[in-house]
Amino acid sequence: MDEQNQGDELYPIAVLIDELKHDDVLLRLNAIRRLSTIALALGPERTRDELIPFLDESVEDEDEVLTALSDELGSFVEYVGGPEFGHVLLSPLENLATIEEPLVRDKAVESLNKICAQLSQHQIETYFTPLIVRLSKADWFTSKISAAGLYTTPYPHCTPQTQEGLRAQFGGLVRDDTPMVRRQAATSLPAFVGVLQPDVVVQEVIGPMFQHLSSDDQDSVRLLTVDVLIAIAERIPKEQQSSHGVLLTSLRGLFEDKSWRVRYMAADRYEKIAKAVDEEVIARDLVPAFVKLLKDTEAE
């Protein structure tokens, strides 16, 4: 009887492996969607020891299959034995975060953040932050793009020393040679600013990061800094804003940018900017800027 049960247990993993290697993409996709069922049959230990390593080696497939795999792994913590073993899921997701297809990468980043939220400080320091550093330092830009979206979730749970290192790594993404990486850094920076201490925002974000991005030669990067400015203004006490010349100069610069796309974004976010800054800045900088926008020759 025991042999029969063992045979029944082995059967699903054998079927799964066959289907994951099948020529029919639909069969492979269905196998991915049934991973949780297979994991339940295997139990946490065998899932950790057998299934996850197998999946780690299965990241060469159709984008549709890899997107589904990235999605499934985000909800897999309970199947590997709970949060204390959650870090075993990081390796396949790290590989998926380097894939060229944006849909796969985005889902991998989403799942990584989902898992990170369940990890202990020790696991974050030991497994998650080194993963961020590896992706941030990778040669290929796709890895760096994924890395930019992974800083905010672990940061509050790290030691001051690790936090300092993470800020330095993010600064590297801001100054990356590739516009796609700088764009993603600018996209991710508002959320990152939200978990930083106000004094850190003043010392390390306004000049080294925000000013650098707001003067980027690509308007597709500059237009994203409107949301960065709002995040910074929301983080700094209003009574201190007028003393930050770089911030106010950049604010005026966005409204007067040579690219209509940047001016359009500034106009679109005008109300949010007005709510985030103090009355002196509104009267001195925002109102004149808005009057200029009303006279803008660009129809958009």
GROMACS .gro file of N, CA and C in nm, residues 8 20 22 58 66 73 80 83 89 101 105 118 127 152 159 170 181 186 225 239 249 262 287:
model
   69
    8ASP      N    1   0.175   0.703  -0.647
    8ASP     CA    2   0.078   0.808  -0.676
    8ASP      C    3   0.139   0.947  -0.657
   20LEU      N    4   0.577   2.015  -1.897
   20LEU     CA    5   0.660   2.136  -1.905
   20LEU      C    6   0.759   2.129  -2.021
   22HIS      N    7   0.676   1.960  -2.302
   22HIS     CA    8   0.596   1.924  -2.419
   22HIS      C    9   0.609   2.029  -2.529
   58SER      N   10   1.400   2.613  -1.589
   58SER     CA   11   1.298   2.610  -1.695
   58SER      C   12   1.262   2.749  -1.747
   66LEU      N   13   0.636   3.197  -1.937
   66LEU     CA   14   0.722   3.259  -1.835
   66LEU      C   15   0.647   3.363  -1.753
   73LEU      N   16   0.466   3.192  -0.898
   73LEU     CA   17   0.568   3.188  -0.792
   73LEU      C   18   0.545   3.295  -0.686
   80VAL      N   19   0.608   2.622  -0.006
   80VAL     CA   20   0.747   2.583   0.024
   80VAL      C   21   0.772   2.573   0.175
   83PRO      N   22   0.679   3.153   0.524
   83PRO     CA   23   0.776   3.262   0.508
   83PRO      C   24   0.920   3.227   0.542
   89LEU      N   25   1.239   3.087  -0.326
   89LEU     CA   26   1.169   3.126  -0.449
   89LEU      C   27   1.241   3.238  -0.523
  101GLU      N   28   1.147   4.016  -2.243
  101GLU     CA   29   1.007   4.055  -2.253
  101GLU      C   30   0.962   4.131  -2.128
  105ARG      N   31   0.922   4.032  -1.704
  105ARG     CA   32   1.000   4.104  -1.601
  105ARG      C   33   0.909   4.173  -1.500
  118GLN      N   34   0.693   3.923   0.296
  118GLN     CA   35   0.671   3.815   0.393
  118GLN      C   36   0.801   3.766   0.458
  127TYR      N   37   1.942   3.742   0.164
  127TYR     CA   38   1.905   3.692   0.031
  127TYR      C   39   1.852   3.800  -0.065
  152THR      N   40   1.200   4.964  -0.290
  152THR     CA   41   1.109   5.023  -0.192
  152THR      C   42   1.062   4.924  -0.085
  159THR      N   43   1.907   4.731   0.785
  159THR     CA   44   1.990   4.806   0.880
  159THR      C   45   2.034   4.937   0.815
  170PHE      N   46   2.093   5.262  -0.603
  170PHE     CA   47   1.986   5.327  -0.680
  170PHE      C   48   2.041   5.449  -0.753
  181VAL      N   49   1.705   5.250  -1.861
  181VAL     CA   50   1.731   5.230  -1.718
  181VAL      C   51   1.700   5.357  -1.640
  186ALA      N   52   1.357   5.674  -1.278
  186ALA     CA   53   1.270   5.790  -1.255
  186ALA      C   54   1.128   5.746  -1.222
  225THR      N   55   1.008   6.312  -1.408
  225THR     CA   56   1.055   6.377  -1.285
  225THR      C   57   0.949   6.469  -1.225
  239GLU      N   58   0.737   7.419   0.529
  239GLU     CA   59   0.809   7.539   0.572
  239GLU      C   60   0.957   7.537   0.531
  249THR      N   61   1.428   7.565  -0.861
  249THR     CA   62   1.480   7.590  -0.996
  249THR      C   63   1.434   7.480  -1.092
  262VAL      N   64   0.707   6.742  -2.167
  262VAL     CA   65   0.739   6.770  -2.026
  262VAL      C   66   0.646   6.878  -1.972
  287VAL      N   67   0.189   8.003  -0.987
  287VAL     CA   68   0.091   8.087  -1.058
  287VAL      C   69   0.150   8.147  -1.185
   0.00000   0.00000   0.00000
